Short mmCIF file of C-alpha atoms in Angstrom, two decimals:
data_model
loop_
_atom_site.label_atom_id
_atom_site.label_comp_id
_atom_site.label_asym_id
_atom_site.label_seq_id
_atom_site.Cartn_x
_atom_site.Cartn_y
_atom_site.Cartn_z
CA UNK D 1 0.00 0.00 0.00
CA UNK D 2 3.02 2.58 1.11
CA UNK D 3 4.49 2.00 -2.21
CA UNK D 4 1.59 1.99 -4.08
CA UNK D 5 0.66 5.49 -2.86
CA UNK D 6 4.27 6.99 -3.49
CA UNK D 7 4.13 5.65 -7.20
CA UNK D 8 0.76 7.54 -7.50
CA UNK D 9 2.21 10.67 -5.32
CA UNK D 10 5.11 10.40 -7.67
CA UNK D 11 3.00 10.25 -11.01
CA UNK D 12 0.97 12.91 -9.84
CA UNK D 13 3.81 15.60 -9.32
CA UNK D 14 5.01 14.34 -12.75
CA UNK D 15 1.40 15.30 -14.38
CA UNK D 16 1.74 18.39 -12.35
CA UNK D 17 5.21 19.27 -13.46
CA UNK D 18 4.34 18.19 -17.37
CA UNK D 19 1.08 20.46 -17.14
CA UNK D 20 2.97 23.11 -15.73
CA UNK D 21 5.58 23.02 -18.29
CA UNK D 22 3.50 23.35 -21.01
CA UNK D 23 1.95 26.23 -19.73
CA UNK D 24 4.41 28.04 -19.36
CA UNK D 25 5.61 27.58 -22.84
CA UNK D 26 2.30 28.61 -24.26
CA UNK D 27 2.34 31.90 -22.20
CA UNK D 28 5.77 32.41 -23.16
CA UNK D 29 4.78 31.97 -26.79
CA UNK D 30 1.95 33.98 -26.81
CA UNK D 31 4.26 36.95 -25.30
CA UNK D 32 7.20 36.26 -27.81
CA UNK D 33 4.53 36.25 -30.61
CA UNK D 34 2.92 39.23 -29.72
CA UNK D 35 6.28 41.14 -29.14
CA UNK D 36 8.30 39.86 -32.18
CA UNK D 37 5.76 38.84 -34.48
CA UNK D 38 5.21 35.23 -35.81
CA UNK D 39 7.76 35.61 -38.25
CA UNK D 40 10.88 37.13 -36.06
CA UNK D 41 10.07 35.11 -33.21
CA UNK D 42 12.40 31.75 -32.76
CA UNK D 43 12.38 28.91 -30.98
CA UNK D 44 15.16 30.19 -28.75
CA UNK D 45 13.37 33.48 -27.82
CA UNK D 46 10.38 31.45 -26.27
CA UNK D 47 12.84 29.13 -24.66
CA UNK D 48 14.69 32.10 -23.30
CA UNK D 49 11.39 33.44 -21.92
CA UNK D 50 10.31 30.31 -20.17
CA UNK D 51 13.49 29.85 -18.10
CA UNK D 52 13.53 26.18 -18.96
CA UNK D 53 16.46 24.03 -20.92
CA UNK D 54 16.19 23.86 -24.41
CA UNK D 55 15.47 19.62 -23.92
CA UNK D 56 12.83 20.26 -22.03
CA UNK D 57 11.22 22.37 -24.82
CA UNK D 58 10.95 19.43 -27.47
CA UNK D 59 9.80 17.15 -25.13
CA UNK D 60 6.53 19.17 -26.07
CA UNK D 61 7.24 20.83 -29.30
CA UNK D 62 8.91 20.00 -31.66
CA UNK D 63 9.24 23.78 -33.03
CA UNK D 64 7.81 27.52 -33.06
CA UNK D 65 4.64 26.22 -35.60
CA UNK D 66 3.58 23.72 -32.63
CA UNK D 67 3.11 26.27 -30.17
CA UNK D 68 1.38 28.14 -32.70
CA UNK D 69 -1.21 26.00 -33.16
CA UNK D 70 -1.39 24.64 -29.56
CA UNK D 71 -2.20 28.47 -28.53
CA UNK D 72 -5.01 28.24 -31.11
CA UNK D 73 -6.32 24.98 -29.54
CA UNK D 74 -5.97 26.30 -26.28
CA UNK D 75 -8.23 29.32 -27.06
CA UNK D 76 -10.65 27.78 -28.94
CA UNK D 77 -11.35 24.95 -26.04
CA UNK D 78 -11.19 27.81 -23.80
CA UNK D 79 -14.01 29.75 -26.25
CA UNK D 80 -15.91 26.77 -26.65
CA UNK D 81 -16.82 25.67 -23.37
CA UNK D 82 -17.80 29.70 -22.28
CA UNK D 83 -20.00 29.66 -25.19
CA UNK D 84 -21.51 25.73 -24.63
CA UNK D 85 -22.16 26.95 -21.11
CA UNK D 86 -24.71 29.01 -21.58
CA UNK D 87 -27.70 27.36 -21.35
CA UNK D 88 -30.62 30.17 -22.50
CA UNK D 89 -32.74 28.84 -25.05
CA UNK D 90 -33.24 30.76 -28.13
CA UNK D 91 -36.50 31.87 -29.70
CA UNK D 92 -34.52 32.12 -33.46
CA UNK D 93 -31.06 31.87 -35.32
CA UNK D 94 -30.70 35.68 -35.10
CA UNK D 95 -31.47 35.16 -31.45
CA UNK D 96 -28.72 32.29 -31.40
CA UNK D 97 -25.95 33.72 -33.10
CA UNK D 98 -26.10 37.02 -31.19
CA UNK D 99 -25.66 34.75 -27.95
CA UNK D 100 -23.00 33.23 -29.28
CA UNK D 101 -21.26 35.61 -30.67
CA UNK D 102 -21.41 38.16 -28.17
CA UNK D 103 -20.27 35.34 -25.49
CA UNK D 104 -16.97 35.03 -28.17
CA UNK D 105 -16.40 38.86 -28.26
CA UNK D 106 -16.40 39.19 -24.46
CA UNK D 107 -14.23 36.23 -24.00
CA UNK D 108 -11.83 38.43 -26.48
CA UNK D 109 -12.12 41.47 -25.11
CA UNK D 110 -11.17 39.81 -21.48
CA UNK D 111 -8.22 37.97 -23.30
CA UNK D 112 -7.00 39.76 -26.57
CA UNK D 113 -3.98 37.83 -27.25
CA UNK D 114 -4.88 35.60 -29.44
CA UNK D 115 -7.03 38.26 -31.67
CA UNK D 116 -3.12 40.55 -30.74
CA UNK D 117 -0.87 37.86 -32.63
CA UNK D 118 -3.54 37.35 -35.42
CA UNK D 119 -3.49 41.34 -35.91
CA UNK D 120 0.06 41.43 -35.41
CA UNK D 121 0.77 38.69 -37.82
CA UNK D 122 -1.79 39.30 -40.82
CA UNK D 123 0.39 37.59 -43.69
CA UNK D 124 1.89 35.36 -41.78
CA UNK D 125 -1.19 33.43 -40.02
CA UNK D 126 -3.38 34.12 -43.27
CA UNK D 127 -1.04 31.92 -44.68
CA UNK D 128 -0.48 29.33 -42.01
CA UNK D 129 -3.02 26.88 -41.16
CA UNK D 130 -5.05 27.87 -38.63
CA UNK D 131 -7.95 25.43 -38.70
CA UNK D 132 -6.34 23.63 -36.02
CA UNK D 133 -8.32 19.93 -34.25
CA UNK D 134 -9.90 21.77 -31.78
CA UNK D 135 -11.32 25.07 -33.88
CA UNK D 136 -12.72 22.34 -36.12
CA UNK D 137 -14.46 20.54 -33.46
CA UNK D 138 -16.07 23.67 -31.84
CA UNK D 139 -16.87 24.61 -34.99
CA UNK D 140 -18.25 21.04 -35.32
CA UNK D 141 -19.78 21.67 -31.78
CA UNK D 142 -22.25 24.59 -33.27
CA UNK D 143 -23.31 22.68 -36.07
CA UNK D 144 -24.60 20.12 -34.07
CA UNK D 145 -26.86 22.63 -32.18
CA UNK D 146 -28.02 24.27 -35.18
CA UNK D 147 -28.72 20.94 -36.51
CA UNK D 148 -30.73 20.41 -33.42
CA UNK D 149 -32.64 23.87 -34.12
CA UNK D 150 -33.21 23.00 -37.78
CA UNK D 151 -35.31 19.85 -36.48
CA UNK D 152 -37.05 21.63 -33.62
CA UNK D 153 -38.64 24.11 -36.41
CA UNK D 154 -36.76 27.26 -34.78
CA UNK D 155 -34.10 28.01 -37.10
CA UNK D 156 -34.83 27.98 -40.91
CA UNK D 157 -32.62 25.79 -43.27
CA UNK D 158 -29.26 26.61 -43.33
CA UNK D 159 -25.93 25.91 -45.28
CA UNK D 160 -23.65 24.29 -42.95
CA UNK D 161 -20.63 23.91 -45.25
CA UNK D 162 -20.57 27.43 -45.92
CA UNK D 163 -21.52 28.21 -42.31
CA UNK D 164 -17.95 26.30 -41.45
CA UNK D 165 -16.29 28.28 -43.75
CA UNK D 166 -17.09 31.73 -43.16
CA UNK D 167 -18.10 31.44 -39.39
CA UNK D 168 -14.27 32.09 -38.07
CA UNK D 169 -12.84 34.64 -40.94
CA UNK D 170 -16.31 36.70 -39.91
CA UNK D 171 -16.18 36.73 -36.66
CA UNK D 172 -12.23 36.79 -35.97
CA UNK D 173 -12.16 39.85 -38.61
CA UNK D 174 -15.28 41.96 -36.55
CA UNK D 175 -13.22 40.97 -33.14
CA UNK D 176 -9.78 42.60 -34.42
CA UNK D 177 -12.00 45.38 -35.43
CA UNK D 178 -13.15 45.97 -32.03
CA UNK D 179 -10.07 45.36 -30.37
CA UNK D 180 -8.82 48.81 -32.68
CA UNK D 181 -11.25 50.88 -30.63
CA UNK D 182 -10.30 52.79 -27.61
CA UNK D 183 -13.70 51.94 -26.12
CA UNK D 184 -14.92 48.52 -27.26
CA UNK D 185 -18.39 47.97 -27.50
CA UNK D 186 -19.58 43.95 -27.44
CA UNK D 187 -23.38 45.06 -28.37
CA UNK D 188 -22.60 47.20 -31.72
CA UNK D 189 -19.88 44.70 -32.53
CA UNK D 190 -21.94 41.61 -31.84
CA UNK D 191 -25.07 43.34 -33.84
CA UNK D 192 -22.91 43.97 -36.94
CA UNK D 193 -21.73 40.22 -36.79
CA UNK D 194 -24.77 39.18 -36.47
CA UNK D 195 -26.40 40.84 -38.94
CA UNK D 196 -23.48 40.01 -41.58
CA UNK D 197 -23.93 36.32 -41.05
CA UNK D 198 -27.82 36.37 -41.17
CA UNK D 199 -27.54 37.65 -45.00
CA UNK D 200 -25.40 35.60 -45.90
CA UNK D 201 -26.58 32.37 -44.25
CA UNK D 202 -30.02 32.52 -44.52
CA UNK D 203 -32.52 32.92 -47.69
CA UNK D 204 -34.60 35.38 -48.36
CA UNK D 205 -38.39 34.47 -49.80
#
């Protein structure tokens, strides 16, 4: 029993230590990519920030690219489950999207630094893939409740493979525009989203 409990003691600190390592890596490549710029930045500057030995950098990335996209993940879990935990029911898709989205902007204008590197970084992320496992699935996520509206009668018909594709560019591009102003408002921002998405999404009779 003793040594049972010091070999689970023992893993525990080690899951501790790992989780602990890897966030500090991801904070330390969110601040090198803000500062330098996705481009500029090296692996050597984040390891420099994090205070760790270069070995124990690649035993979770294996270069600048992979903290990249774990930051993305990161964020996007983080996004997801504030927006999957509201639980108000809507009366209609213009209803739905304007909880979700203005959930999302808040979340952004709490933490900007993702929307900070994306700004920061135009060419350079426009031209890396960003569409990383988790985005998909959380984009994945809101199909499956608009699927679920579809059936209930409450939202009318709409194109989910061109909901997927525009859904991020849209409402990424209308967050960086808010972040530019000195007094961010959710509400106008979130209404302007909103109302973007709604002619594009849905038909017209």
């Amino acid at each position: 029993m003793t040594i049972y409990l010091e070999e689970t003691e023992g893993n525990n600190k080690r899951e501790i230590t790992k989780s602990n390592n890897r966030k500090l890596i991801i904070d330390s490549g969110i601040k090198v990519f803000v500062e330098k710029g996705v481009a500029e930045a090296t692996v050597r500057d984040i390891i420099r920030s994090t205070g760790l030995a270069s070995g124990t950098f690649y035993n979770y990335f294996k270069s600048k690219e992979d903290v990249l996209v774990a930051i993305f993940d990161d964020f996007a879990l983080d996004i997801g489950e504030n927006i999957r935990s509201k639980k108000d029911i809507p009366k209609d898709f213009e209803e739905f999207l304007s909880m979700k989205i203005t959930t999302f902007l808040t979340y952004v204008l709490n933490k900007p630094e993702l929307h900070l590197i994306m700004s920061n970084n135009h060419n350079t992320v426009s031209n890396f893939s960003i569409n990383t496992p988790q985005i998909i699935l959380e984009i994945d996520y809101l199909k499956e409740e608009i699927k679920e509206g579809i059936k209930k009668g409450i939202f009318p018909e709409i194109d989910l493979n061109l909901l997927g594709l525009v859904l991020r560019p849209v409402t990424d591009s209308i967050a960086q525009e808010m972040l530019k102003q000195k007094k961010p408002n959710v509400k106008k921002y979130t209404e302007k989203c909103v109302k973007f998405l709604i002619n594009g999404l849905v038909e017209t009779k």
